[in-house]
Coordinates of C-alpha atoms in Angstrom, one line a residue:
Chain A
M1 CA 69.1 -58.7 -5.3
R2 CA 72.1 -58.0 -7.2
S3 CA 71.6 -57.2 -11.1
A4 CA 74.1 -59.1 -13.4
A5 CA 76.4 -56.4 -13.9
A6 CA 77.0 -56.0 -10.8
S7 CA 77.4 -59.1 -9.5
G8 CA 80.0 -60.1 -12.4
A9 CA 82.1 -56.8 -11.1
A10 CA 81.5 -57.7 -7.1
S11 CA 83.2 -61.0 -8.1
I12 CA 85.8 -59.6 -10.3
A13 CA 88.5 -60.3 -8.0
A14 CA 88.0 -64.1 -6.6
V15 CA 87.4 -65.0 -9.9
A16 CA 90.8 -65.0 -10.5
P17 CA 92.6 -67.2 -8.5
R18 CA 89.2 -70.5 -8.9
L19 CA 90.0 -71.2 -11.6
G20 CA 91.8 -74.7 -12.9
G21 CA 91.7 -77.2 -9.9
S22 CA 91.3 -75.2 -7.2
P23 CA 89.7 -77.4 -4.6
A24 CA 86.2 -76.2 -5.5
W25 CA 86.6 -76.8 -8.3
R26 CA 87.1 -80.3 -7.6
R27 CA 84.4 -79.8 -5.0
I28 CA 81.7 -78.8 -8.1
G29 CA 83.0 -81.0 -10.6
R30 CA 81.6 -84.1 -7.5
R31 CA 78.2 -83.1 -7.4
P32 CA 75.2 -84.6 -8.6
P33 CA 73.1 -82.6 -10.9
V34 CA 76.5 -81.0 -12.7
V35 CA 77.6 -84.2 -13.6
A36 CA 74.4 -85.5 -14.6
G37 CA 74.2 -82.7 -16.3
A38 CA 77.8 -82.7 -18.4
A39 CA 76.7 -86.3 -18.7
I40 CA 73.7 -85.5 -21.1
L41 CA 75.4 -82.5 -23.4
A42 CA 78.4 -85.0 -23.7
L43 CA 75.7 -87.2 -25.2
L44 CA 74.3 -84.7 -27.5
L45 CA 77.9 -83.9 -28.1
L46 CA 78.8 -87.0 -29.9
A47 CA 74.6 -87.9 -31.9
A48 CA 75.0 -84.6 -33.1
A49 CA 78.6 -85.2 -34.9
L50 CA 77.7 -89.4 -35.1
A51 CA 74.0 -88.8 -36.4
P52 CA 74.7 -90.4 -39.7
L53 CA 75.4 -93.1 -38.4
I54 CA 73.6 -93.0 -35.2
A55 CA 70.3 -92.3 -37.1
P56 CA 68.3 -95.4 -38.6
H57 CA 66.6 -93.1 -41.0
D58 CA 67.0 -90.1 -43.3
P59 CA 65.6 -87.4 -41.5
I60 CA 63.5 -86.0 -44.7
E61 CA 62.5 -89.9 -46.6
Q62 CA 59.1 -89.8 -46.4
S63 CA 56.6 -92.6 -46.1
L64 CA 58.5 -95.4 -44.3
G65 CA 55.5 -96.0 -43.0
P66 CA 51.8 -95.3 -42.1
G67 CA 52.1 -91.3 -40.7
L68 CA 51.6 -91.5 -37.0
T69 CA 52.9 -94.5 -35.9
P70 CA 53.5 -94.5 -32.5
P71 CA 57.1 -95.2 -30.8
G72 CA 57.2 -99.4 -30.9
R73 CA 60.1 -101.9 -32.5
A74 CA 60.5 -100.0 -36.1
F75 CA 60.9 -97.1 -35.0
V76 CA 61.9 -96.1 -32.2
L77 CA 60.0 -92.7 -31.2
G78 CA 57.9 -93.8 -34.5
L79 CA 57.1 -91.8 -38.0
D80 CA 56.0 -88.7 -37.6
S81 CA 52.4 -87.1 -40.5
L82 CA 54.7 -87.6 -43.5
G83 CA 55.7 -90.8 -42.2
R84 CA 59.1 -89.3 -41.3
D85 CA 60.9 -91.4 -38.2
V86 CA 60.5 -89.1 -35.3
A87 CA 63.8 -90.5 -34.2
S88 CA 66.2 -90.2 -36.7
R89 CA 65.1 -86.2 -37.4
I90 CA 66.1 -85.4 -33.3
V91 CA 69.0 -87.2 -33.6
Y92 CA 70.2 -84.8 -36.5
G93 CA 68.2 -81.3 -34.7
S94 CA 70.6 -81.6 -32.1
R95 CA 72.9 -80.2 -35.3
I96 CA 70.7 -77.2 -35.6
S97 CA 70.3 -76.7 -31.9
L98 CA 74.1 -77.1 -32.1
L99 CA 75.1 -75.1 -34.5
V100 CA 72.6 -71.9 -33.9
G101 CA 73.1 -71.8 -30.3
S102 CA 77.0 -71.7 -30.4
I103 CA 76.7 -69.7 -33.3
A104 CA 74.2 -67.2 -32.0
V105 CA 75.8 -66.8 -28.3
S106 CA 79.4 -66.2 -30.5
I107 CA 78.2 -63.4 -32.6
A108 CA 76.9 -61.7 -28.4
L109 CA 80.3 -62.9 -26.6
T110 CA 82.1 -61.6 -30.0
G111 CA 79.9 -58.0 -30.2
G112 CA 80.1 -57.8 -26.5
L113 CA 83.4 -57.7 -25.5
L114 CA 84.7 -55.5 -28.5
L115 CA 82.1 -53.2 -27.5
G116 CA 82.1 -53.7 -23.6
V117 CA 86.0 -52.7 -23.7
L118 CA 85.7 -49.6 -25.7
S119 CA 82.4 -48.6 -23.0
G120 CA 84.3 -49.6 -19.6
F121 CA 88.0 -49.0 -21.0
Y122 CA 87.6 -45.6 -23.1
R123 CA 84.8 -44.0 -21.3
G124 CA 84.0 -41.3 -22.9
L125 CA 81.2 -40.5 -25.3
A126 CA 80.6 -44.2 -27.0
D127 CA 80.5 -45.4 -23.3
T128 CA 77.0 -42.6 -23.3
L129 CA 75.7 -43.9 -26.6
L130 CA 76.3 -47.7 -25.5
M131 CA 74.5 -47.7 -22.5
R132 CA 72.5 -45.8 -23.9
V133 CA 71.3 -48.1 -26.4
T134 CA 71.7 -51.4 -24.6
D135 CA 69.7 -49.4 -21.3
A136 CA 66.8 -49.5 -25.1
V137 CA 67.5 -53.2 -25.9
F138 CA 66.6 -54.5 -23.1
S139 CA 63.6 -52.8 -22.4
F140 CA 62.2 -55.2 -25.7
P141 CA 61.2 -58.4 -24.5
P142 CA 63.8 -61.1 -25.7
V143 CA 61.5 -62.8 -28.0
L144 CA 59.8 -60.6 -29.5
L145 CA 62.1 -58.5 -30.7
A146 CA 64.3 -61.4 -32.6
M147 CA 60.6 -61.6 -33.9
A148 CA 61.0 -57.8 -35.5
L149 CA 64.3 -59.1 -36.7
M150 CA 62.9 -61.8 -38.0
A151 CA 60.4 -60.3 -39.9
A152 CA 63.5 -57.7 -41.5
L153 CA 65.4 -59.3 -42.0
G154 CA 63.7 -63.1 -43.2
A155 CA 62.5 -66.5 -41.7
N156 CA 65.4 -68.3 -42.6
I157 CA 68.2 -70.8 -40.3
R158 CA 71.1 -68.1 -41.0
N159 CA 68.9 -64.9 -39.7
V160 CA 68.1 -66.6 -36.7
M161 CA 71.5 -66.4 -35.2
I162 CA 72.0 -63.6 -36.4
A163 CA 69.1 -62.0 -35.1
L164 CA 69.6 -63.5 -31.7
G165 CA 73.5 -62.5 -31.4
I166 CA 72.2 -58.9 -31.5
V167 CA 69.3 -59.8 -28.8
Y168 CA 71.9 -61.7 -26.4
T169 CA 75.0 -58.9 -26.9
P170 CA 74.0 -55.6 -25.2
R171 CA 74.0 -58.5 -21.5
Y172 CA 77.6 -59.3 -22.8
I173 CA 78.7 -55.0 -23.1
R174 CA 77.0 -54.7 -19.8
L175 CA 79.4 -57.7 -18.5
V176 CA 81.9 -56.7 -19.5
R177 CA 81.9 -52.9 -19.2
V178 CA 81.5 -53.1 -15.1
G179 CA 84.2 -56.0 -15.0
V180 CA 86.8 -53.8 -17.4
L181 CA 85.8 -51.2 -15.6
A182 CA 86.1 -53.0 -12.0
A183 CA 89.9 -54.1 -12.6
S184 CA 90.8 -50.7 -14.8
E185 CA 90.4 -49.2 -10.6
Q186 CA 92.9 -51.6 -9.7
E187 CA 96.5 -51.0 -8.9
Y188 CA 98.4 -53.8 -10.1
V189 CA 96.3 -52.4 -13.9
A190 CA 98.2 -48.4 -12.5
A191 CA 101.1 -50.6 -12.1
A192 CA 101.4 -52.6 -15.1
R193 CA 99.8 -49.2 -16.9
A194 CA 103.0 -46.8 -14.3
A195 CA 106.0 -50.1 -15.7
G196 CA 104.7 -48.6 -19.3
A197 CA 102.2 -51.2 -20.8
G198 CA 100.3 -50.8 -23.6
D199 CA 95.8 -50.5 -23.6
G200 CA 96.6 -54.1 -25.4
R201 CA 98.9 -55.5 -23.9
L202 CA 96.9 -53.7 -20.3
L203 CA 94.2 -55.6 -21.3
L204 CA 95.1 -58.7 -22.8
R205 CA 97.2 -60.2 -19.5
H206 CA 95.7 -58.0 -17.1
V207 CA 91.9 -56.4 -17.7
L208 CA 90.3 -59.9 -19.7
P209 CA 91.3 -62.7 -17.6
N210 CA 89.7 -61.3 -14.4
I211 CA 86.2 -61.0 -16.4
L212 CA 86.7 -64.4 -17.9
G213 CA 84.2 -65.7 -14.7
P214 CA 81.6 -63.9 -15.2
V215 CA 81.5 -64.5 -18.7
V216 CA 81.5 -67.9 -19.1
V217 CA 78.7 -68.1 -16.9
Q218 CA 76.3 -65.7 -18.7
T219 CA 77.6 -68.2 -21.9
S220 CA 76.3 -70.7 -21.1
F221 CA 72.6 -69.4 -19.8
S222 CA 72.7 -68.1 -23.3
F223 CA 73.8 -71.2 -25.0
G224 CA 70.1 -73.1 -23.4
E225 CA 68.6 -69.7 -23.9
A226 CA 69.3 -69.7 -28.0
I227 CA 69.0 -72.8 -28.0
I228 CA 64.9 -71.6 -26.5
A229 CA 64.3 -69.4 -28.9
E230 CA 65.9 -70.8 -31.7
A231 CA 63.4 -73.9 -31.5
A232 CA 60.1 -71.2 -29.9
L233 CA 60.8 -69.2 -33.8
S234 CA 61.0 -72.1 -36.3
F235 CA 58.0 -73.3 -33.8
L236 CA 56.8 -70.0 -34.8
G237 CA 57.1 -70.2 -38.2
I238 CA 60.0 -68.0 -39.0
G239 CA 62.7 -69.7 -38.0
T240 CA 64.5 -72.2 -39.4
Q241 CA 62.5 -74.1 -42.8
P242 CA 61.1 -77.1 -43.3
P243 CA 62.3 -79.6 -43.9
T244 CA 64.6 -79.3 -41.3
P245 CA 64.7 -81.2 -38.9
S246 CA 64.7 -78.3 -36.6
W247 CA 62.8 -79.1 -32.4
G248 CA 60.9 -76.0 -33.1
L249 CA 59.4 -77.8 -36.2
I250 CA 58.8 -80.8 -35.1
L251 CA 56.8 -80.2 -32.5
S252 CA 55.1 -77.3 -34.1
D253 CA 54.0 -80.8 -36.3
A254 CA 53.4 -82.7 -33.3
R255 CA 51.2 -80.0 -32.3
E256 CA 49.1 -80.7 -35.0
Y257 CA 48.0 -84.2 -33.7
L258 CA 47.5 -83.9 -29.8
A259 CA 44.4 -86.0 -29.7
Q260 CA 45.7 -89.2 -31.6
A261 CA 49.4 -88.9 -30.5
A262 CA 50.0 -87.3 -27.9
W263 CA 53.3 -89.3 -27.3
Y264 CA 54.5 -87.4 -30.3
P265 CA 55.5 -84.2 -28.3
A266 CA 56.4 -85.6 -25.9
T267 CA 59.1 -87.2 -27.2
V268 CA 60.7 -83.7 -28.3
G269 CA 60.0 -81.9 -26.7
G270 CA 61.3 -83.8 -23.8
V271 CA 64.8 -83.9 -25.5
L272 CA 64.4 -79.7 -25.8
F273 CA 63.7 -80.0 -22.1
L274 CA 66.8 -82.1 -21.3
V275 CA 69.4 -80.6 -23.2
V276 CA 68.6 -76.9 -21.4
L277 CA 68.3 -78.3 -18.7
A278 CA 71.7 -80.2 -18.5
I279 CA 72.8 -76.6 -20.3
N280 CA 71.6 -74.3 -17.0
L281 CA 72.3 -77.4 -14.5
V282 CA 75.9 -77.7 -15.6
G283 CA 76.1 -73.9 -16.1
D284 CA 74.6 -73.6 -12.3
G285 CA 77.7 -75.9 -11.8
L286 CA 80.3 -73.1 -13.6
R287 CA 78.3 -70.1 -11.6
D288 CA 79.3 -71.7 -8.0
A289 CA 83.1 -72.3 -9.4
L290 CA 83.7 -69.1 -11.0
D291 CA 82.0 -66.8 -9.8
P292 CA 79.9 -67.3 -6.2
R293 CA 79.0 -63.5 -5.2
S294 CA 76.2 -64.2 -7.5
A295 CA 74.8 -67.6 -7.0
Chain B
M1 CA 61.7 -36.9 -3.0
G2 CA 61.2 -35.1 -6.4
A3 CA 64.7 -34.8 -7.7
Y4 CA 64.1 -38.9 -7.9
I5 CA 60.8 -38.8 -9.2
A6 CA 62.0 -36.3 -11.9
R7 CA 65.3 -38.6 -12.3
R8 CA 63.4 -41.7 -13.1
L9 CA 61.1 -39.7 -15.2
A10 CA 63.9 -38.5 -16.7
H11 CA 65.9 -41.8 -17.4
A12 CA 62.1 -43.3 -19.0
I13 CA 61.6 -40.6 -21.5
F14 CA 65.6 -41.1 -22.8
V15 CA 65.6 -44.9 -23.1
L16 CA 61.5 -43.9 -24.8
I17 CA 64.3 -42.2 -27.0
G18 CA 66.4 -45.0 -28.0
V19 CA 63.9 -47.8 -27.6
S20 CA 62.4 -46.3 -31.3
I21 CA 66.2 -45.9 -32.2
V22 CA 66.1 -49.2 -32.5
V23 CA 62.8 -49.7 -34.3
F24 CA 63.5 -48.0 -36.8
I25 CA 66.5 -49.5 -37.3
V26 CA 65.2 -52.5 -36.9
L27 CA 62.3 -52.3 -39.3
R28 CA 63.3 -49.1 -41.4
V29 CA 66.8 -49.7 -41.7
I30 CA 67.6 -53.4 -42.2
P31 CA 65.6 -55.1 -44.5
G32 CA 67.1 -52.3 -47.0
D33 CA 64.0 -52.3 -48.8
P34 CA 60.3 -51.8 -47.1
I35 CA 58.8 -51.3 -50.6
S36 CA 59.6 -54.3 -52.1
L37 CA 58.5 -56.0 -49.1
M38 CA 55.6 -54.3 -49.1
F39 CA 55.3 -55.4 -52.4
P40 CA 57.1 -58.6 -53.2
E41 CA 56.2 -59.6 -57.0
G42 CA 57.3 -56.3 -57.8
L43 CA 56.7 -53.0 -58.9
S44 CA 57.6 -50.8 -62.1
P45 CA 59.7 -48.2 -61.3
E46 CA 58.4 -45.8 -62.1
R47 CA 56.1 -46.5 -59.7
L48 CA 59.0 -47.7 -56.9
R49 CA 60.6 -44.2 -57.7
Q50 CA 56.6 -42.6 -57.1
A51 CA 55.6 -45.1 -53.4
R52 CA 59.1 -44.3 -52.1
A53 CA 58.8 -40.8 -52.6
E54 CA 55.0 -41.6 -50.2
L55 CA 56.9 -43.6 -48.1
G56 CA 59.1 -40.2 -47.1
L57 CA 62.2 -42.9 -48.1
D58 CA 64.1 -41.2 -50.7
A59 CA 64.6 -38.7 -48.1
P60 CA 68.0 -38.4 -45.9
L61 CA 67.7 -41.2 -42.6
Y62 CA 67.6 -38.6 -40.2
K63 CA 64.9 -37.0 -41.3
Q64 CA 62.7 -40.1 -41.9
Y65 CA 63.6 -41.0 -37.9
A66 CA 62.7 -37.0 -37.5
I67 CA 58.9 -38.0 -39.3
F68 CA 58.9 -41.1 -38.3
L69 CA 59.5 -39.6 -34.5
A70 CA 56.4 -37.2 -35.1
H71 CA 54.2 -39.0 -36.4
A72 CA 54.9 -41.7 -33.6
V73 CA 54.2 -39.6 -30.6
R74 CA 50.9 -38.3 -32.1
G75 CA 49.9 -41.8 -32.3
N76 CA 50.6 -42.2 -35.4
L77 CA 52.2 -45.7 -35.7
G78 CA 51.1 -46.2 -40.0
N79 CA 47.9 -48.1 -41.1
S80 CA 47.9 -52.2 -41.4
F81 CA 48.1 -53.6 -45.1
R82 CA 46.0 -55.7 -44.2
Y83 CA 42.8 -54.3 -42.7
Q84 CA 43.1 -50.7 -43.4
R85 CA 42.9 -49.1 -40.3
P86 CA 45.5 -47.7 -38.3
A87 CA 48.4 -50.0 -36.7
L88 CA 48.2 -48.1 -33.0
D89 CA 44.5 -49.1 -33.4
L90 CA 44.4 -52.9 -33.9
V91 CA 47.1 -52.7 -31.6
L92 CA 45.5 -51.3 -29.0
E93 CA 42.2 -54.1 -29.0
R94 CA 44.6 -55.4 -28.4
L95 CA 46.1 -54.9 -25.9
P96 CA 43.6 -56.1 -23.0
V97 CA 43.3 -59.3 -23.7
T98 CA 46.8 -59.6 -23.3
G99 CA 46.7 -58.0 -19.4
Q100 CA 44.1 -60.8 -19.2
L101 CA 46.4 -63.3 -19.6
A102 CA 50.6 -61.1 -18.9
V103 CA 48.0 -59.4 -15.3
A104 CA 46.6 -63.4 -14.6
A105 CA 50.0 -65.2 -15.4
L106 CA 51.6 -62.0 -12.5
V107 CA 49.4 -64.0 -10.0
I108 CA 49.7 -66.9 -10.2
T109 CA 53.6 -66.1 -10.5
M110 CA 53.4 -64.4 -6.8
A111 CA 51.1 -65.9 -5.4
V112 CA 53.1 -68.8 -5.7
G113 CA 57.4 -67.7 -6.6
I114 CA 57.0 -65.2 -3.0
P115 CA 56.0 -67.7 -0.6
L116 CA 58.0 -70.5 -2.1
G117 CA 60.8 -68.1 -2.1
V118 CA 60.4 -67.5 1.9
L119 CA 60.0 -71.1 3.1
A120 CA 62.7 -72.1 1.3
A121 CA 64.5 -69.5 2.4
A122 CA 63.8 -70.5 5.8
R123 CA 63.9 -73.5 5.8
R124 CA 67.8 -73.8 4.4
G125 CA 69.1 -77.2 4.0
G126 CA 65.4 -78.5 4.3
L127 CA 63.5 -80.4 2.4
L128 CA 61.0 -78.1 1.0
D129 CA 64.6 -76.2 0.2
V130 CA 65.5 -78.3 -2.3
L131 CA 62.5 -79.3 -3.5
T132 CA 61.6 -75.2 -4.7
M133 CA 65.3 -75.1 -6.3
F134 CA 65.0 -78.4 -8.4
M135 CA 61.6 -77.0 -9.5
A136 CA 63.5 -74.2 -10.6
S137 CA 65.7 -75.3 -12.1
V138 CA 63.1 -78.1 -14.2
G139 CA 61.2 -74.5 -14.6
Q140 CA 64.1 -71.2 -16.2
S141 CA 64.0 -74.9 -18.9
M142 CA 61.2 -75.3 -19.7
P143 CA 59.7 -74.1 -22.9
T144 CA 57.1 -72.4 -23.0
F145 CA 55.5 -73.7 -25.8
W146 CA 56.1 -77.7 -24.9
L147 CA 54.7 -77.4 -21.4
G148 CA 51.6 -75.3 -23.0
I149 CA 51.4 -78.3 -25.3
M150 CA 51.4 -81.1 -22.4
L151 CA 49.4 -79.0 -20.9
I152 CA 46.7 -79.4 -23.3
V153 CA 47.7 -83.4 -24.0
I154 CA 47.1 -83.8 -20.4
F155 CA 44.6 -81.5 -19.0
A156 CA 42.2 -80.1 -22.0
V157 CA 42.6 -83.8 -24.6
A158 CA 42.7 -86.8 -21.7
L159 CA 41.1 -85.9 -18.5
R160 CA 39.2 -83.2 -19.6
W161 CA 38.9 -80.7 -17.0
F162 CA 39.6 -77.1 -20.1
P163 CA 39.2 -76.8 -23.6
T164 CA 42.3 -77.1 -25.4
S165 CA 41.6 -73.0 -26.5
G166 CA 40.3 -69.7 -27.1
R167 CA 38.7 -67.0 -25.2
E168 CA 35.2 -68.0 -24.3
S169 CA 35.1 -68.8 -20.0
P170 CA 37.5 -67.9 -17.0
V171 CA 38.3 -71.2 -17.3
H172 CA 40.2 -70.8 -21.0
L173 CA 42.2 -68.9 -18.6
V174 CA 43.7 -71.6 -16.7
L175 CA 46.0 -73.0 -19.6
P176 CA 47.3 -70.5 -20.7
A177 CA 48.3 -68.6 -17.5
V178 CA 49.3 -71.2 -15.7
T179 CA 51.8 -72.3 -18.7
L180 CA 52.9 -68.4 -19.1
S181 CA 54.0 -68.5 -15.9
G182 CA 56.1 -71.6 -15.2
F183 CA 59.0 -69.3 -15.6
S184 CA 58.3 -66.4 -13.5
I185 CA 58.0 -68.7 -10.6
A186 CA 61.1 -70.3 -11.6
L187 CA 62.9 -67.3 -11.0
T188 CA 60.8 -65.6 -8.8
S189 CA 61.3 -68.7 -6.2
R190 CA 65.2 -68.7 -7.2
L191 CA 65.0 -65.3 -6.6
T192 CA 62.7 -64.3 -3.5
R193 CA 65.8 -67.1 -1.9
A194 CA 68.4 -65.7 -2.2
A195 CA 67.6 -62.1 -1.4
I196 CA 65.4 -63.3 2.3
R197 CA 68.4 -65.6 2.7
E198 CA 70.7 -61.9 2.5
V199 CA 68.6 -60.6 4.6
L200 CA 68.0 -63.2 7.3
A201 CA 71.8 -63.0 7.5
E202 CA 71.9 -59.6 9.3
D203 CA 72.6 -58.2 12.5
Y204 CA 69.0 -56.9 13.2
V205 CA 67.2 -60.3 12.6
R206 CA 69.6 -61.3 14.3
T207 CA 69.1 -58.9 17.2
A208 CA 65.5 -59.2 16.8
R209 CA 66.0 -63.4 17.7
A210 CA 68.0 -62.8 19.9
K211 CA 65.0 -59.7 21.9
G212 CA 63.3 -63.2 22.0
V213 CA 61.1 -61.9 19.1
H214 CA 59.0 -65.4 17.8
E215 CA 60.1 -66.4 14.8
R216 CA 56.6 -65.8 12.0
A217 CA 56.9 -62.0 13.3
V218 CA 60.8 -62.1 12.6
L219 CA 59.8 -63.6 9.0
V220 CA 57.0 -61.7 8.1
R221 CA 58.1 -58.1 10.3
H222 CA 61.3 -57.9 9.6
V223 CA 63.0 -59.9 7.1
L224 CA 60.3 -59.8 4.3
R225 CA 59.4 -56.0 4.6
N226 CA 63.3 -55.6 4.1
G227 CA 63.5 -59.1 1.4
I228 CA 60.9 -57.7 -0.4
I229 CA 61.8 -54.6 -2.7
P230 CA 64.3 -56.5 -5.0
V231 CA 61.5 -58.8 -5.2
V232 CA 59.4 -56.5 -6.5
T233 CA 62.0 -55.0 -9.2
V234 CA 62.4 -58.6 -10.5
L235 CA 58.5 -58.6 -10.5
G236 CA 58.6 -55.9 -12.9
L237 CA 61.6 -56.6 -14.6
Q238 CA 58.8 -60.1 -15.4
V239 CA 56.8 -58.3 -16.9
G240 CA 59.0 -57.9 -20.0
A241 CA 59.3 -61.8 -20.5
L242 CA 55.4 -61.9 -19.8
L243 CA 54.9 -60.0 -22.6
G244 CA 56.9 -61.7 -24.8
G245 CA 55.9 -65.0 -23.0
A246 CA 52.4 -63.9 -24.3
V247 CA 53.2 -64.1 -28.4
I248 CA 54.5 -68.6 -27.7
T249 CA 51.9 -69.0 -25.2
E250 CA 49.0 -67.0 -27.5
T251 CA 49.9 -69.0 -30.6
V252 CA 49.6 -72.3 -29.4
F253 CA 46.1 -71.5 -27.3
A254 CA 44.6 -70.0 -30.3
W255 CA 44.5 -66.3 -27.9
P256 CA 43.7 -63.3 -29.2
G257 CA 46.1 -61.0 -27.9
M258 CA 48.1 -58.5 -29.2
G259 CA 51.2 -61.3 -29.7
L260 CA 48.8 -64.0 -31.6
L261 CA 48.2 -60.5 -33.8
A262 CA 52.1 -60.0 -34.4
I263 CA 53.0 -63.5 -35.3
Q264 CA 50.5 -63.5 -38.4
A265 CA 51.3 -59.7 -39.1
I266 CA 55.2 -61.4 -39.6
Y267 CA 53.1 -63.9 -41.7
T268 CA 51.2 -61.0 -44.1
R269 CA 54.2 -59.1 -44.0
D270 CA 52.4 -55.7 -42.9
Y271 CA 55.3 -54.6 -40.5
N272 CA 53.4 -51.9 -39.2
I273 CA 51.9 -53.6 -37.0
V274 CA 54.8 -55.9 -36.0
Q275 CA 56.1 -52.5 -35.5
A276 CA 53.1 -51.2 -33.4
V277 CA 53.3 -54.4 -31.6
V278 CA 56.5 -54.4 -30.3
L279 CA 56.8 -50.2 -29.4
L280 CA 54.0 -51.0 -26.9
S281 CA 55.7 -53.4 -25.4
A282 CA 59.0 -51.8 -24.7
F283 CA 56.0 -49.0 -23.4
V284 CA 55.0 -51.3 -21.5
F285 CA 58.0 -52.3 -20.1
L286 CA 58.7 -49.0 -19.6
V287 CA 55.4 -48.0 -17.7
V288 CA 55.7 -50.4 -15.4
N289 CA 59.2 -50.0 -14.9
L290 CA 58.9 -46.6 -14.1
C291 CA 55.5 -47.4 -11.4
V292 CA 57.4 -49.7 -9.8
D293 CA 60.4 -47.2 -9.0
L294 CA 58.3 -44.5 -8.1
F295 CA 56.5 -48.2 -5.9
Y296 CA 59.7 -47.7 -4.3
L297 CA 59.2 -44.6 -2.1
V298 CA 56.5 -46.6 0.3
L299 CA 58.3 -49.2 0.3
D300 CA 62.0 -47.9 1.3
P301 CA 61.7 -44.8 3.3
R302 CA 65.3 -43.8 2.7
I303 CA 64.2 -43.0 -1.0
R304 CA 61.7 -40.8 0.2
L305 CA 64.2 -38.1 2.1
E306 CA 66.9 -37.8 -0.7

């Protein structure tokens, strides 16, 4: 097996012509798991966007009925321990998951692109230092590093995004650096440089487009991971704080009543699992289309 | 061979220094003022200045780091505010408890993940291959804490085969270990399959088959011996995921390891314990992966000749 970074480099040459409406791309689009994943994600986006219209109740309104009312006609997914509508909380929770996932990954992507280019394109001391730092960060279990950051920053939803963004940045630095290094050695880059192109033009026109594939693939997997991580931190009580309906918080409530209400953790956890599965299925498809050597 | 060992050791030491800098930055620099975190109710300006001087917080940052490092290499990571004992001692007491869980999960991972990956690669495109890949996708998407909760609901609450939590007997280990191994089994089977498929395409495999070597012998003697190296690498890297996953698994099952200690320390703002757990986890990860690097000397004769 090649490391993610090395496979990123290996795939650089193969990536560019495959973007867009190529046969490989269309073939991936017809694969049932990818289509199913994309459909689930579309539903999730719709639920998040239309939450106030779809959700039958206010997600934080209590005592809609007796606590832990099982799923039924009145409440599709039942009521939680405080009599809040679980279905409404899951629908609103999708907003939290999508928000945290996309902001955390955006932070990591931006930081990784800037530092990865600095490292791979300009080399020198910055490169050496950054590689030592990423080596160090990779030695920490990601969850534990995120926990330590949450302990230092304080538990709230903004800090979850920052902490996860920091934890995921080094993997982008590695990926971008390796891609930039490989692309910089290509003859067309040397030709463009000889023709008088400046650093900015070289990077934007010739180097970065070639590392797009592996970065897109990494982004899809990191997005799924960030959604699980937010739920995990909130489940542990050091992420999103109540009464915000984070899926992790809902599960942590459900955990208190396993004997009385087995349906409760099954519903919310099932939704979380399906969403992450959908993201990973789409990610697998993207990898096959954009980064075929690492599949 | 000597040069290889020296290089690996030097790398590990460099990374360890980097690890200490990261921990120093995360837990000392980012919070701004650890005093206000230690005493959330606030202190008088006079007492505040005194406390800052006691903790060395009035010194320049590089000096603070030097002091921190000098203490850390002697195993002094400060006292737990809550237990009034050295933080490292408290964490080291819990290390074997987490180790028991992590090793059990690693054994399950190897016993299930590697054979599944090998068989899936050998029966390329067959039912087992498709099923393994599907299970790998499911396993990699399953949040650890949800898997744990559902295993409790099914096997502890409904069927009553296993206890819901605690660590009184070996039976207590089953559900947590299975929970913790879920993600690793998925990853290991997927990567074993990829590694074995790569080796199956090698010329020497074709030669062995052409010579009429039995398929099982080809798989065990030629393919597995060469394909196992990347799998060992991945298992080494899994130790990090297992230690991280242990925090969540220990919380779900009330397993009294260092993960549970860390999470309780965060609740009570006992930062020295958090610091000790994070440092020790990175240290264990580095030592295990150094051992994996040295194990290559056994697995791959080419490295011995370097």
